[in-house]
CSV table of C-alpha atoms in Angstrom, one decimal:
chain,number,residue,atom,x,y,z
U,1,MET,CA,0.2,-0.2,0.0
U,2,ASP,CA,1.8,3.4,-1.3
U,3,LEU,CA,-0.7,6.4,0.4
U,4,ASP,CA,2.4,9.0,-0.1
U,5,GLY,CA,2.5,8.5,-3.5
U,6,ASP,CA,6.2,7.6,-4.5
U,7,GLY,CA,5.9,4.3,-4.6
U,8,ILE,CA,7.3,2.6,-1.7
U,9,ALA,CA,5.0,0.9,0.6
U,10,ASP,CA,4.0,2.4,3.3
U,11,LEU,CA,2.2,0.5,6.5
U,12,ILE,CA,-0.9,1.4,8.3
U,13,SER,CA,-1.9,-0.4,11.6
U,14,GLY,CA,-4.0,-0.4,13.8
U,15,SER,CA,-3.9,0.1,17.6
U,16,TRP,CA,-5.7,-1.0,20.9
U,17,PRO,CA,-6.8,3.1,21.9
U,18,GLY,CA,-8.2,3.4,18.8
U,19,GLU,CA,-5.5,5.4,17.1
U,20,LEU,CA,-4.2,5.0,13.4
U,21,PHE,CA,0.0,4.8,12.6
U,22,PHE,CA,1.9,5.7,9.1
U,23,PHE,CA,4.8,4.0,8.1
U,24,LYS,CA,6.2,5.0,6.1
U,25,GLY,CA,8.0,3.4,3.6
U,26,ARG,CA,12.0,3.5,3.3
U,27,GLY,CA,12.2,1.0,0.9
U,28,LYS,CA,14.1,-2.6,1.0
U,29,GLY,CA,11.8,-2.9,4.0
U,30,GLN,CA,12.8,-0.4,5.9
U,31,PHE,CA,10.0,2.2,7.6
U,32,ASP,CA,10.4,5.6,9.4
U,33,ALA,CA,9.0,5.8,12.8
U,34,PRO,CA,4.9,5.2,12.9
U,35,ILE,CA,3.0,9.1,13.5
U,36,LYS,CA,-0.2,8.7,13.8
U,37,LEU,CA,-2.2,10.0,11.3
U,38,LYS,CA,-4.5,12.7,10.8
U,39,ASP,CA,-7.6,14.0,9.1
U,40,LYS,CA,-8.2,17.1,6.9
U,41,ASN,CA,-8.8,18.6,10.0
U,42,GLY,CA,-5.7,18.1,11.7
U,43,LYS,CA,-7.7,15.5,13.6
U,44,THR,CA,-5.7,13.1,15.0
U,45,ILE,CA,-8.1,9.8,13.4
U,46,ASN,CA,-9.6,7.6,16.1
U,47,ALA,CA,-13.0,6.1,14.8
U,48,GLY,CA,-15.8,5.8,17.4
U,49,GLY,CA,-12.8,6.6,19.4
U,50,GLY,CA,-12.4,9.6,22.1
U,51,LEU,CA,-14.1,11.3,24.9
U,52,GLN,CA,-17.0,8.6,25.2
U,53,GLY,CA,-19.6,11.6,26.8
U,54,ASN,CA,-19.4,13.5,29.8
U,55,GLY,CA,-23.1,12.5,31.5
U,56,GLY,CA,-24.2,9.7,34.3
U,57,ASP,CA,-21.6,9.1,36.7
U,58,MET,CA,-18.8,8.0,34.7
U,59,ILE,CA,-16.0,10.3,32.7
U,60,LEU,CA,-15.2,7.4,29.4
U,61,VAL,CA,-12.1,8.0,27.1
U,62,ALA,CA,-11.8,5.9,24.4
U,63,GLY,CA,-7.9,6.5,23.0
U,64,ASP,CA,-4.6,7.0,24.4
U,65,ALA,CA,-4.3,8.9,27.1
U,66,LYS,CA,-3.3,9.2,30.6
U,67,TYR,CA,-4.5,10.5,34.1
U,68,GLU,CA,-2.3,13.2,35.3
U,69,LYS,CA,-2.7,15.4,38.6
U,70,ASP,CA,-4.1,19.5,38.1
U,71,ASP,CA,-2.1,22.3,39.3
U,72,LYS,CA,-4.6,21.9,42.4
U,73,GLY,CA,-4.3,18.2,43.6
U,74,ASN,CA,-6.9,16.9,41.3
U,75,GLN,CA,-7.0,14.0,39.2
U,76,VAL,CA,-7.7,15.1,34.7
U,77,ILE,CA,-7.5,12.6,31.7
U,78,VAL,CA,-5.4,14.4,28.9
U,79,TYR,CA,-6.5,13.1,25.6
U,80,GLU,CA,-5.2,14.9,22.3
U,81,GLY,CA,-4.1,17.6,24.2
U,82,GLU,CA,-7.4,18.7,26.6
U,83,ARG,CA,-7.2,18.3,30.3
U,84,ILE,CA,-10.3,16.8,31.0
U,85,PRO,CA,-11.7,17.2,34.7
U,86,ILE,CA,-13.3,14.6,36.7
U,87,PRO,CA,-15.6,16.2,39.4
U,88,ALA,CA,-15.8,15.4,42.5
U,89,GLY,CA,-18.1,12.4,42.5
U,90,LYS,CA,-17.6,10.9,39.7
U,91,SER,CA,-15.5,8.3,38.3
U,92,ALA,CA,-13.7,8.2,35.7
U,93,GLY,CA,-11.9,5.6,32.7
U,94,ILE,CA,-9.2,4.7,29.9
U,95,THR,CA,-10.7,2.3,27.0
U,96,GLY,CA,-9.7,1.3,23.7
U,97,THR,CA,-11.4,1.0,20.3
U,98,ALA,CA,-9.1,-2.4,18.8
U,99,SER,CA,-9.1,0.0,15.4
U,100,ALA,CA,-7.9,-2.2,12.7
U,101,VAL,CA,-7.6,-1.0,9.7
U,102,HIS,CA,-7.7,-2.3,6.0
U,103,ALA,CA,-6.2,0.2,3.2
U,104,PHE,CA,-8.2,0.2,0.2
U,105,ASP,CA,-9.8,2.5,-2.2
U,106,TRP,CA,-13.2,2.3,-1.8
U,107,ASP,CA,-14.8,4.9,-4.5
U,108,GLY,CA,-12.7,3.5,-7.4
U,109,ASP,CA,-11.9,7.3,-7.4
U,110,GLY,CA,-7.6,6.7,-7.8
U,111,VAL,CA,-6.8,6.7,-4.4
U,112,ILE,CA,-6.7,5.2,-1.4
U,113,ASP,CA,-9.9,5.2,1.7
U,114,LEU,CA,-9.6,3.2,5.4
U,115,LEU,CA,-12.1,0.8,6.6
U,116,VAL,CA,-11.3,0.4,10.0
U,117,GLY,CA,-13.0,-1.5,12.7
U,118,ASP,CA,-13.8,-1.6,16.3
U,119,ILE,CA,-14.3,-3.3,19.3
U,120,GLY,CA,-17.8,-3.1,19.3
U,121,GLY,CA,-17.8,-5.4,15.5
U,122,ASN,CA,-18.2,-1.0,13.4
U,123,VAL,CA,-17.2,-0.5,10.0
U,124,TYR,CA,-16.1,2.7,9.4
U,125,LEU,CA,-15.6,4.3,6.2
U,126,ILE,CA,-12.9,7.0,5.9
U,127,ARG,CA,-12.5,8.5,2.4
U,128,ASN,CA,-9.6,10.3,1.3
U,129,GLU,CA,-11.3,13.6,-0.2
U,130,GLY,CA,-6.8,14.5,-1.3
U,131,THR,CA,-4.5,13.6,-4.0
U,132,PRO,CA,-2.3,10.2,-4.6
U,133,LYS,CA,0.1,12.3,-3.3
U,134,LYS,CA,-1.6,14.2,-0.1
U,135,TRP,CA,-4.4,12.9,1.7
U,136,ALA,CA,-6.7,14.3,3.5
U,137,PHE,CA,-9.1,11.8,5.7
U,138,ALA,CA,-12.8,12.9,5.5
U,139,LYS,CA,-14.4,11.4,9.2
U,140,GLU,CA,-15.3,8.1,9.4
U,141,GLN,CA,-19.0,7.2,8.8
U,142,LYS,CA,-20.6,3.2,9.6
U,143,LEU,CA,-21.5,1.6,7.1
U,144,THR,CA,-24.5,-0.6,6.2
U,145,ALA,CA,-25.2,-4.0,4.8
U,146,GLY,CA,-28.4,-5.2,3.7
U,147,GLY,CA,-30.1,-1.8,4.7
U,148,LYS,CA,-29.0,-1.9,8.2
U,149,PRO,CA,-25.8,-0.8,10.3
U,150,LEU,CA,-23.5,-3.4,9.5
U,151,VAL,CA,-22.0,-5.0,12.6
U,152,VAL,CA,-20.7,-7.7,14.1
U,153,ALA,CA,-19.9,-10.1,16.9
U,154,GLY,CA,-17.5,-7.6,18.4
U,155,ASP,CA,-13.4,-6.7,16.9
U,156,ALA,CA,-13.9,-6.3,13.1
U,157,GLY,CA,-11.7,-6.7,11.4
U,158,PRO,CA,-12.6,-5.5,7.4
U,159,PHE,CA,-10.5,-6.8,4.6
U,160,VAL,CA,-12.0,-5.5,0.8
U,161,ALA,CA,-11.8,-8.3,-2.1
U,162,ASP,CA,-13.7,-9.3,-5.3
U,163,TRP,CA,-15.0,-12.3,-3.8
U,164,ASP,CA,-17.2,-13.3,-6.5
U,165,GLY,CA,-15.3,-12.0,-9.4
U,166,ASP,CA,-18.0,-9.7,-10.6
U,167,GLY,CA,-15.0,-6.3,-10.8
U,168,LYS,CA,-16.3,-4.9,-7.3
U,169,PRO,CA,-14.7,-4.4,-4.5
U,170,ASP,CA,-16.7,-6.6,-1.5
U,171,LEU,CA,-16.1,-6.8,2.2
U,172,LEU,CA,-14.7,-9.5,4.2
U,173,VAL,CA,-14.6,-8.3,8.6
U,174,GLY,CA,-13.3,-11.0,10.8
U,175,ALA,CA,-14.8,-10.7,13.8
U,176,GLY,CA,-14.5,-11.3,18.0
U,177,ASP,CA,-15.7,-14.5,17.8
U,178,GLY,CA,-13.6,-16.2,16.0
U,179,SER,CA,-16.3,-16.0,12.3
U,180,VAL,CA,-16.0,-14.6,8.9
U,181,THR,CA,-18.9,-12.8,7.1
U,182,LEU,CA,-19.3,-12.0,3.4
U,183,PHE,CA,-20.8,-8.8,2.5
U,184,ARG,CA,-21.6,-8.7,-1.1
U,185,ASN,CA,-20.9,-5.2,-3.1
U,186,VAL,CA,-24.1,-5.3,-4.6
U,187,GLY,CA,-23.2,-1.2,-6.9
U,188,THR,CA,-21.1,-0.2,-8.6
U,189,ARG,CA,-17.1,0.5,-8.5
U,190,LYS,CA,-17.4,3.6,-7.8
U,191,GLU,CA,-20.6,3.5,-5.3
U,192,PRO,CA,-20.4,0.2,-3.0
U,193,LYS,CA,-23.7,-0.8,-1.6
U,194,LEU,CA,-23.4,-3.3,0.7
U,195,ALA,CA,-25.6,-6.7,0.9
U,196,ALA,CA,-26.4,-8.5,4.1
U,197,GLY,CA,-23.6,-10.4,5.3
U,198,GLU,CA,-23.1,-14.3,4.6
U,199,LYS,CA,-21.8,-16.4,6.6
U,200,LEU,CA,-18.5,-17.7,5.7
U,201,VAL,CA,-16.6,-19.4,8.6
U,202,PRO,CA,-18.7,-20.3,11.4
U,203,ALA,CA,-16.9,-19.0,15.0
U,204,GLY,CA,-14.3,-20.6,16.8
U,205,PHE,CA,-13.7,-21.6,20.4
U,206,ALA,CA,-13.5,-19.9,23.4
U,207,GLY,CA,-12.5,-21.3,26.4
U,208,TYR,CA,-9.9,-20.1,29.3
U,209,GLY,CA,-8.6,-21.7,32.6
U,210,GLU,CA,-9.5,-25.4,32.9
U,211,ASN,CA,-11.8,-26.1,30.0
U,212,VAL,CA,-9.5,-25.2,27.0
U,213,PRO,CA,-8.1,-27.9,25.1
U,214,LYS,CA,-4.2,-29.5,24.9
U,215,GLU,CA,-4.6,-29.4,20.7
U,216,PRO,CA,-5.1,-26.7,18.6
U,217,ARG,CA,-8.3,-25.8,18.0
U,218,ARG,CA,-9.3,-22.2,15.9
U,219,GLY,CA,-9.7,-19.4,18.7
U,220,THR,CA,-11.8,-16.3,18.1
U,221,ARG,CA,-10.8,-12.7,17.3
U,222,ALA,CA,-10.8,-13.1,13.4
U,223,LYS,CA,-8.5,-11.7,11.1
U,224,VAL,CA,-9.2,-12.6,7.8
U,225,CYS,CA,-6.7,-11.7,4.3
U,226,ALA,CA,-8.6,-13.2,0.7
U,227,VAL,CA,-5.5,-14.7,-1.5
U,228,ASP,CA,-5.4,-17.2,-4.1
U,229,TRP,CA,-2.8,-19.8,-2.0
U,230,ASN,CA,-3.0,-22.5,-4.1
U,231,GLY,CA,-3.5,-21.2,-7.2
U,232,ASP,CA,-6.1,-22.4,-8.9
U,233,GLY,CA,-7.3,-18.4,-9.2
U,234,ARG,CA,-9.8,-18.6,-6.3
U,235,LEU,CA,-9.4,-16.7,-3.8
U,236,ASP,CA,-9.4,-18.6,-0.2
U,237,LEU,CA,-8.8,-17.1,3.4
U,238,LEU,CA,-6.4,-17.0,5.8
U,239,VAL,CA,-8.1,-16.3,9.3
U,240,GLY,CA,-5.9,-14.9,12.3
U,241,ASP,CA,-7.0,-15.7,15.4
U,242,PHE,CA,-6.3,-15.3,19.0
U,243,ALA,CA,-6.9,-19.1,21.0
U,244,THR,CA,-5.8,-21.1,24.3
U,245,MET,CA,-4.6,-24.1,24.9
U,246,LYS,CA,-3.4,-26.4,28.4
U,247,PRO,CA,0.6,-26.6,28.3
U,248,ASN,CA,2.3,-29.3,27.6
U,249,LEU,CA,3.0,-29.4,31.5
U,250,PRO,CA,4.2,-32.6,33.9
U,251,GLU,CA,1.6,-34.1,36.1
U,252,PRO,CA,2.1,-32.0,39.6
U,253,THR,CA,3.6,-34.4,42.7
U,254,ALA,CA,1.6,-35.3,45.7
U,255,ALA,CA,3.6,-31.9,47.9
U,256,GLN,CA,2.3,-30.4,44.5
U,257,LYS,CA,-1.1,-30.5,44.7
U,258,ALA,CA,-1.3,-29.9,48.7
U,259,GLU,CA,0.8,-26.5,48.0
U,260,HIS,CA,-1.1,-25.6,45.2
U,261,ALA,CA,-4.7,-26.4,47.2
U,262,LYS,CA,-3.2,-24.3,49.9
U,263,VAL,CA,-2.5,-21.4,47.3
U,264,ARG,CA,-6.1,-21.5,45.8
U,265,LYS,CA,-7.9,-21.7,49.2
U,266,GLU,CA,-5.3,-18.1,50.5
U,267,LEU,CA,-6.6,-16.8,46.2
U,268,GLU,CA,-10.5,-17.4,47.1
U,269,GLU,CA,-9.9,-14.7,50.6
U,270,VAL,CA,-8.2,-12.0,48.5
U,271,GLN,CA,-10.6,-12.4,45.4
U,272,LYS,CA,-13.5,-12.4,47.7
U,273,ARG,CA,-11.8,-8.8,49.4
U,274,TRP,CA,-11.4,-7.6,45.8
U,275,SER,CA,-14.9,-8.2,45.0
U,276,ASP,CA,-15.5,-5.3,48.2
U,277,VAL,CA,-13.2,-3.2,47.4
U,278,TYR,CA,-14.4,-3.3,43.6
U,279,GLN,CA,-18.2,-2.6,44.9
U,280,LYS,CA,-16.4,0.2,46.5
U,281,LEU,CA,-15.6,1.9,44.1
U,282,ARG,CA,-18.0,1.0,41.2
U,283,GLY,CA,-21.1,-0.6,42.9
U,284,PRO,CA,-24.4,2.2,43.4
U,285,ASN,CA,-22.9,3.6,46.8
U,286,LYS,CA,-19.5,3.8,45.4
U,287,VAL,CA,-16.7,6.0,48.0
U,288,LYS,CA,-17.3,9.9,46.5
U,289,GLU,CA,-15.1,11.7,48.7
U,290,LYS,CA,-12.0,12.4,47.6
U,291,ALA,CA,-9.3,11.2,50.6
U,292,GLU,CA,-11.3,7.7,51.0
U,293,LEU,CA,-11.6,7.4,47.5
U,294,GLU,CA,-7.5,7.7,47.4
U,295,LYS,CA,-8.0,5.2,50.6
U,296,VAL,CA,-9.7,2.6,48.5
U,297,GLU,CA,-8.1,2.9,45.1
U,298,LYS,CA,-4.5,1.8,47.3
U,299,GLU,CA,-6.3,-1.1,49.1
U,300,MET,CA,-7.2,-1.7,45.4
U,301,ARG,CA,-3.4,-1.2,44.7
U,302,GLU,CA,-2.5,-3.9,47.0
U,303,VAL,CA,-5.0,-6.4,46.7
U,304,SER,CA,-3.9,-6.9,43.3
U,305,GLN,CA,-0.4,-7.5,43.8
U,306,GLN,CA,-1.6,-9.8,46.1
U,307,MET,CA,-3.5,-11.5,43.9
U,308,GLN,CA,-0.8,-11.6,41.5
U,309,ALA,CA,1.2,-12.4,43.6
U,310,LEU,CA,-0.5,-15.9,44.6
U,311,ARG,CA,-1.5,-16.7,40.9
U,312,ALA,CA,2.5,-16.3,40.4
U,313,LYS,CA,2.5,-19.6,42.7
U,314,LEU,CA,-0.5,-21.9,40.7
U,315,PRO,CA,0.3,-23.6,37.7
U,316,GLN,CA,-0.5,-22.6,33.9
U,317,GLU,CA,-3.3,-23.8,33.6
U,318,SER,CA,-4.2,-22.4,29.7
U,319,GLU,CA,-1.7,-20.0,27.4
U,320,TYR,CA,-2.1,-17.5,24.8
U,321,HIS,CA,-2.0,-18.4,20.9
U,322,GLY,CA,-2.2,-16.5,17.7
U,323,TRP,CA,-3.0,-19.0,14.8
U,324,VAL,CA,-3.2,-19.7,11.3
U,325,TRP,CA,-5.7,-20.9,9.1
U,326,LEU,CA,-6.1,-22.1,6.3
U,327,PHE,CA,-9.7,-21.9,4.1
U,328,LEU,CA,-9.1,-23.8,0.7
U,329,ARG,CA,-12.2,-22.4,-1.5
U,330,LYS,CA,-13.6,-24.8,-3.5
U,331,PRO,CA,-15.5,-24.9,-6.9
U,332,ALA,CA,-19.3,-24.2,-6.6
U,333,GLU,CA,-21.5,-26.3,-9.5
U,334,GLY,CA,-21.5,-24.8,-12.1
U,335,GLY,CA,-18.1,-24.0,-12.1
U,336,ARG,CA,-18.4,-20.9,-10.2
U,337,ALA,CA,-16.4,-20.7,-7.2
U,338,SER,CA,-17.7,-21.9,-3.8
U,339,LYS,CA,-18.5,-19.0,-0.9
């Protein structure tokens, strides 16, 4: 993908906070340090992110934000140069949109647009109103399919490809449950219109702790790429995932089992204490007075550290993996490629 039109391939990446990062290519596999992509008005792009509303009892920012203290010692959230105060009695949080981006000339005007998925399963189109050598991204807009908002089962990962071979770009979207959905373009090359989704790959396996398998099994958070893997003229699917597996550990001795049982009992008590402290921070009768709140926050940190230390003494119940699965396309009856 050559975003700046200099004939050298560049990279674009999403991020957990939500901002998009541009890595300018220098050739021979070399890239500049990343910069945050900005829109035509100079604002950092974060589709569906930013300040999530200042009403109710909570202030939430989805993006590359941080906590700081103001000159009076009060906590604020700093986001994109803005200092967002946290009024007394309100809680605050920083989260992310888990953006996943695919760069493609969506409307056939000769410049690269951006399609961005988020953790809620939405897919946004960010049109490029600039030129091949100087981008100018517009405000994001949510895509629709079949006349309804396009939403998959969380963690949307979009990928554009001409799946049905009609010369028009279709949209493939991986989802948080491990599935992959096809949204066919029933419009034109320059004015895409998406039909309702067709499930190409079902949901994967989601399991944690003692319930995870010992053998590889397709997991969740699907990210998809369409390519003719075996050169037969039909697009195939490569699907990346997030999976859990039971680690290959030796059977513990009797003494080790007894020690593990003792640690688990202690951990259970600490977890109960954690729940009580959490209610003081987030429950219906949460603490609001500043001094008491700071005391409870300190207690929460201490309890969390105790939990972490105890868990480190127990054998690992599961381990994380990221597999890539190949789905080869089969020919359908009549000579056309199957779904």
